[in-house]
Amino acid sequence: MGKRAREEVDEEEEVAGEVPEFEDPCLDNDDGEPSAHSVSVGGLSFDTKRKVLKKIFKAFGTVVTVRRYVPGAPRRADVSYSSADEMKAAIEGMSGKDIEGRTVKVITTPVVEVAVEVSKKKGKGKGKGKGKGKGKGKGKSKGTGR
């Protein structure tokens, strides 16, 4: 191997060493179903992991699930508890505290609203499709006169 080839291999190794491995945040969620007693933790670091949150929040009660990846909110996590008392204790105990250098806000998880399907009304709209085209019989016919 020549000098130039060795330099190229060394450069490739340096570049490969600098690039951090991408970790999909969707895979950092608990598998179970969250309970009805859930809190949302907002203002987290992008690097905060589910295990860290579980360790911190289990001080307030039995943690059922931790959802670190919430679609549309990368700095939020949902932590669900087995009872409402544990959930309230977590809200009071952790709101305004620091997790990995960032001050977090802890609130009750908002309920996801399901869109209600509106039935279509039958009736007259805005004049479309009423059959008011240019029809026959509107005045005298202009024939050829033969």
PDB file of C-alpha atoms in Angstrom:
ATOM      1  CA  MET A   1       0.000   0.000   0.000  1.00  0.00           C
ATOM      2  CA  GLY A   2       1.388   3.365  -1.003  1.00  0.00           C
ATOM      3  CA  LYS A   3       1.706   6.490   1.104  1.00  0.00           C
ATOM      4  CA  ARG A   4      -1.346   8.133  -0.483  1.00  0.00           C
ATOM      5  CA  ALA A   5      -3.558   5.053   0.118  1.00  0.00           C
ATOM      6  CA  ARG A   6      -2.499   4.924   3.807  1.00  0.00           C
ATOM      7  CA  GLU A   7      -3.412   8.620   4.232  1.00  0.00           C
ATOM      8  CA  GLU A   8      -6.885   8.013   2.750  1.00  0.00           C
ATOM      9  CA  VAL A   9      -7.504   5.106   5.136  1.00  0.00           C
ATOM     10  CA  ASP A  10      -6.376   7.223   8.103  1.00  0.00           C
ATOM     11  CA  GLU A  11      -8.729  10.053   7.067  1.00  0.00           C
ATOM     12  CA  GLU A  12     -11.659   7.621   6.780  1.00  0.00           C
ATOM     13  CA  GLU A  13     -10.978   6.281  10.293  1.00  0.00           C
ATOM     14  CA  GLU A  14     -10.880   9.819  11.723  1.00  0.00           C
ATOM     15  CA  VAL A  15     -14.174  10.755  10.069  1.00  0.00           C
ATOM     16  CA  ALA A  16     -15.820   7.535  11.254  1.00  0.00           C
ATOM     17  CA  GLY A  17     -14.651   8.232  14.819  1.00  0.00           C
ATOM     18  CA  GLU A  18     -16.177  11.749  14.886  1.00  0.00           C
ATOM     19  CA  VAL A  19     -19.698  10.833  13.751  1.00  0.00           C
ATOM     20  CA  PRO A  20     -21.885   9.803  16.703  1.00  0.00           C
ATOM     21  CA  GLU A  21     -24.140   6.821  16.161  1.00  0.00           C
ATOM     22  CA  PHE A  22     -27.758   7.860  15.526  1.00  0.00           C
ATOM     23  CA  GLU A  23     -30.220   6.495  18.031  1.00  0.00           C
ATOM     24  CA  ASP A  24     -33.880   6.485  17.032  1.00  0.00           C
ATOM     25  CA  PRO A  25     -35.895   8.142  19.840  1.00  0.00           C
ATOM     26  CA  CYS A  26     -38.994   6.092  18.911  1.00  0.00           C
ATOM     27  CA  LEU A  27     -37.237   2.994  20.208  1.00  0.00           C
ATOM     28  CA  ASP A  28     -36.729   4.568  23.654  1.00  0.00           C
ATOM     29  CA  ASN A  29     -40.291   3.943  24.885  1.00  0.00           C
ATOM     30  CA  ASP A  30     -41.809   1.396  27.260  1.00  0.00           C
ATOM     31  CA  ASP A  31     -43.836  -1.317  25.560  1.00  0.00           C
ATOM     32  CA  GLY A  32     -46.822  -1.274  27.948  1.00  0.00           C
ATOM     33  CA  GLU A  33     -49.971   0.806  27.731  1.00  0.00           C
ATOM     34  CA  PRO A  34     -49.911   4.058  29.748  1.00  0.00           C
ATOM     35  CA  SER A  35     -52.394   4.338  32.599  1.00  0.00           C
ATOM     36  CA  ALA A  36     -55.012   7.052  33.035  1.00  0.00           C
ATOM     37  CA  HIS A  37     -52.803   8.758  35.653  1.00  0.00           C
ATOM     38  CA  SER A  38     -50.136  10.342  33.470  1.00  0.00           C
ATOM     39  CA  VAL A  39     -47.910  13.423  33.723  1.00  0.00           C
ATOM     40  CA  SER A  40     -46.121  15.280  30.930  1.00  0.00           C
ATOM     41  CA  VAL A  41     -42.571  16.418  31.546  1.00  0.00           C
ATOM     42  CA  GLY A  42     -41.657  19.325  29.274  1.00  0.00           C
ATOM     43  CA  GLY A  43     -38.401  21.161  28.616  1.00  0.00           C
ATOM     44  CA  LEU A  44     -36.165  18.083  28.591  1.00  0.00           C
ATOM     45  CA  SER A  45     -32.824  17.852  26.863  1.00  0.00           C
ATOM     46  CA  PHE A  46     -32.822  16.052  23.518  1.00  0.00           C
ATOM     47  CA  ASP A  47     -30.316  13.595  25.023  1.00  0.00           C
ATOM     48  CA  THR A  48     -32.370  12.646  28.109  1.00  0.00           C
ATOM     49  CA  LYS A  49     -33.112   8.909  28.101  1.00  0.00           C
ATOM     50  CA  ARG A  50     -36.117   6.977  29.343  1.00  0.00           C
ATOM     51  CA  LYS A  51     -34.079   5.153  32.016  1.00  0.00           C
ATOM     52  CA  VAL A  52     -33.018   8.445  33.599  1.00  0.00           C
ATOM     53  CA  LEU A  53     -36.614   9.655  33.780  1.00  0.00           C
ATOM     54  CA  LYS A  54     -37.843   6.354  35.201  1.00  0.00           C
ATOM     55  CA  LYS A  55     -35.166   6.459  37.915  1.00  0.00           C
ATOM     56  CA  ILE A  56     -36.071  10.037  38.915  1.00  0.00           C
ATOM     57  CA  PHE A  57     -39.861   9.647  38.823  1.00  0.00           C
ATOM     58  CA  LYS A  58     -40.080   6.291  40.612  1.00  0.00           C
ATOM     59  CA  ALA A  59     -39.342   8.196  43.846  1.00  0.00           C
ATOM     60  CA  PHE A  60     -42.972   9.388  43.754  1.00  0.00           C
ATOM     61  CA  GLY A  61     -44.639   6.004  43.181  1.00  0.00           C
ATOM     62  CA  THR A  62     -45.000   3.035  40.859  1.00  0.00           C
ATOM     63  CA  VAL A  63     -44.120   4.069  37.304  1.00  0.00           C
ATOM     64  CA  VAL A  64     -46.206   2.104  34.783  1.00  0.00           C
ATOM     65  CA  THR A  65     -44.699   3.448  31.537  1.00  0.00           C
ATOM     66  CA  VAL A  66     -42.377   6.167  30.287  1.00  0.00           C
ATOM     67  CA  ARG A  67     -42.877   7.459  26.751  1.00  0.00           C
ATOM     68  CA  ARG A  68     -39.761   9.479  25.939  1.00  0.00           C
ATOM     69  CA  TYR A  69     -40.673  10.068  22.326  1.00  0.00           C
ATOM     70  CA  VAL A  70     -43.900  12.010  21.912  1.00  0.00           C
ATOM     71  CA  PRO A  71     -44.707  12.874  18.267  1.00  0.00           C
ATOM     72  CA  GLY A  72     -44.425  16.605  17.637  1.00  0.00           C
ATOM     73  CA  ALA A  73     -42.808  17.338  21.005  1.00  0.00           C
ATOM     74  CA  PRO A  74     -39.176  16.185  21.133  1.00  0.00           C
ATOM     75  CA  ARG A  75     -38.474  17.805  24.506  1.00  0.00           C
ATOM     76  CA  ARG A  76     -41.421  16.124  26.237  1.00  0.00           C
ATOM     77  CA  ALA A  77     -41.970  12.773  27.915  1.00  0.00           C
ATOM     78  CA  ASP A  78     -45.086  11.154  29.346  1.00  0.00           C
ATOM     79  CA  VAL A  79     -44.751   9.256  32.626  1.00  0.00           C
ATOM     80  CA  SER A  80     -47.755   7.242  33.818  1.00  0.00           C
ATOM     81  CA  TYR A  81     -48.386   6.140  37.388  1.00  0.00           C
ATOM     82  CA  SER A  82     -50.570   3.465  38.943  1.00  0.00           C
ATOM     83  CA  SER A  83     -52.629   5.930  41.034  1.00  0.00           C
ATOM     84  CA  ALA A  84     -53.763   9.552  41.011  1.00  0.00           C
ATOM     85  CA  ASP A  85     -52.056  10.285  44.366  1.00  0.00           C
ATOM     86  CA  GLU A  86     -48.665   9.266  42.944  1.00  0.00           C
ATOM     87  CA  MET A  87     -49.293  11.451  39.893  1.00  0.00           C
ATOM     88  CA  LYS A  88     -50.109  14.498  42.049  1.00  0.00           C
ATOM     89  CA  ALA A  89     -47.007  13.896  44.193  1.00  0.00           C
ATOM     90  CA  ALA A  90     -44.831  13.815  41.056  1.00  0.00           C
ATOM     91  CA  ILE A  91     -46.340  17.075  39.760  1.00  0.00           C
ATOM     92  CA  GLU A  92     -45.742  18.844  43.084  1.00  0.00           C
ATOM     93  CA  GLY A  93     -42.294  17.326  43.629  1.00  0.00           C
ATOM     94  CA  MET A  94     -40.738  17.781  40.194  1.00  0.00           C
ATOM     95  CA  SER A  95     -42.249  20.944  38.724  1.00  0.00           C
ATOM     96  CA  GLY A  96     -39.475  23.518  38.273  1.00  0.00           C
ATOM     97  CA  LYS A  97     -36.639  21.062  39.118  1.00  0.00           C
ATOM     98  CA  ASP A  98     -33.557  20.357  36.990  1.00  0.00           C
ATOM     99  CA  ILE A  99     -33.085  17.173  34.951  1.00  0.00           C
ATOM    100  CA  GLU A 100     -29.709  16.930  33.226  1.00  0.00           C
ATOM    101  CA  GLY A 101     -29.156  20.689  33.412  1.00  0.00           C
ATOM    102  CA  ARG A 102     -32.576  21.783  32.150  1.00  0.00           C
ATOM    103  CA  THR A 103     -35.485  23.101  34.205  1.00  0.00           C
ATOM    104  CA  VAL A 104     -38.565  20.998  33.532  1.00  0.00           C
ATOM    105  CA  LYS A 105     -42.273  21.703  33.727  1.00  0.00           C
ATOM    106  CA  VAL A 106     -44.489  18.859  34.962  1.00  0.00           C
ATOM    107  CA  ILE A 107     -48.228  18.930  34.231  1.00  0.00           C
ATOM    108  CA  THR A 108     -51.087  16.459  33.843  1.00  0.00           C
ATOM    109  CA  THR A 109     -50.920  14.906  30.381  1.00  0.00           C
ATOM    110  CA  PRO A 110     -53.480  16.572  28.107  1.00  0.00           C
ATOM    111  CA  VAL A 111     -56.225  14.274  26.836  1.00  0.00           C
ATOM    112  CA  VAL A 112     -56.011  13.597  23.116  1.00  0.00           C
ATOM    113  CA  GLU A 113     -59.216  14.803  21.526  1.00  0.00           C
ATOM    114  CA  VAL A 114     -60.782  12.534  18.950  1.00  0.00           C
ATOM    115  CA  ALA A 115     -62.225  14.390  15.971  1.00  0.00           C
ATOM    116  CA  VAL A 116     -65.995  14.084  15.801  1.00  0.00           C
ATOM    117  CA  GLU A 117     -67.290  13.366  12.336  1.00  0.00           C
ATOM    118  CA  VAL A 118     -69.777  15.991  11.198  1.00  0.00           C
ATOM    119  CA  SER A 119     -72.670  14.605   9.167  1.00  0.00           C
ATOM    120  CA  LYS A 120     -73.294  16.197   5.805  1.00  0.00           C
ATOM    121  CA  LYS A 121     -76.448  18.267   5.605  1.00  0.00           C
ATOM    122  CA  LYS A 122     -78.760  17.705   2.726  1.00  0.00           C
ATOM    123  CA  GLY A 123     -80.360  20.739   1.288  1.00  0.00           C
ATOM    124  CA  LYS A 124     -79.806  23.626  -0.979  1.00  0.00           C
ATOM    125  CA  GLY A 125     -76.286  24.901  -1.128  1.00  0.00           C
ATOM    126  CA  LYS A 126     -75.055  28.030  -2.818  1.00  0.00           C
ATOM    127  CA  GLY A 127     -76.814  27.639  -6.129  1.00  0.00           C
ATOM    128  CA  LYS A 128     -74.699  24.851  -7.525  1.00  0.00           C
ATOM    129  CA  GLY A 129     -76.439  21.982  -9.221  1.00  0.00           C
ATOM    130  CA  LYS A 130     -79.973  23.366  -9.265  1.00  0.00           C
ATOM    131  CA  GLY A 131     -80.478  22.892 -12.968  1.00  0.00           C
ATOM    132  CA  LYS A 132     -80.698  26.569 -13.906  1.00  0.00           C
ATOM    133  CA  GLY A 133     -78.896  26.174 -17.173  1.00  0.00           C
ATOM    134  CA  LYS A 134     -79.803  27.698 -20.515  1.00  0.00           C
ATOM    135  CA  GLY A 135     -82.841  25.691 -21.353  1.00  0.00           C
ATOM    136  CA  LYS A 136     -85.409  25.712 -24.103  1.00  0.00           C
ATOM    137  CA  GLY A 137     -88.584  27.758 -24.019  1.00  0.00           C
ATOM    138  CA  LYS A 138     -87.146  31.048 -22.899  1.00  0.00           C
ATOM    139  CA  GLY A 139     -88.767  33.421 -25.292  1.00  0.00           C
ATOM    140  CA  LYS A 140     -89.550  33.094 -28.985  1.00  0.00           C
ATOM    141  CA  SER A 141     -87.586  30.675 -30.962  1.00  0.00           C
ATOM    142  CA  LYS A 142     -85.590  32.260 -33.742  1.00  0.00           C
ATOM    143  CA  GLY A 143     -86.135  29.852 -36.527  1.00  0.00           C
ATOM    144  CA  THR A 144     -85.232  30.133 -40.166  1.00  0.00           C
ATOM    145  CA  GLY A 145     -88.721  31.355 -41.141  1.00  0.00           C
ATOM    146  CA  ARG A 146     -89.382  28.982 -43.993  1.00  0.00           C
TER     147      ARG A 146
END
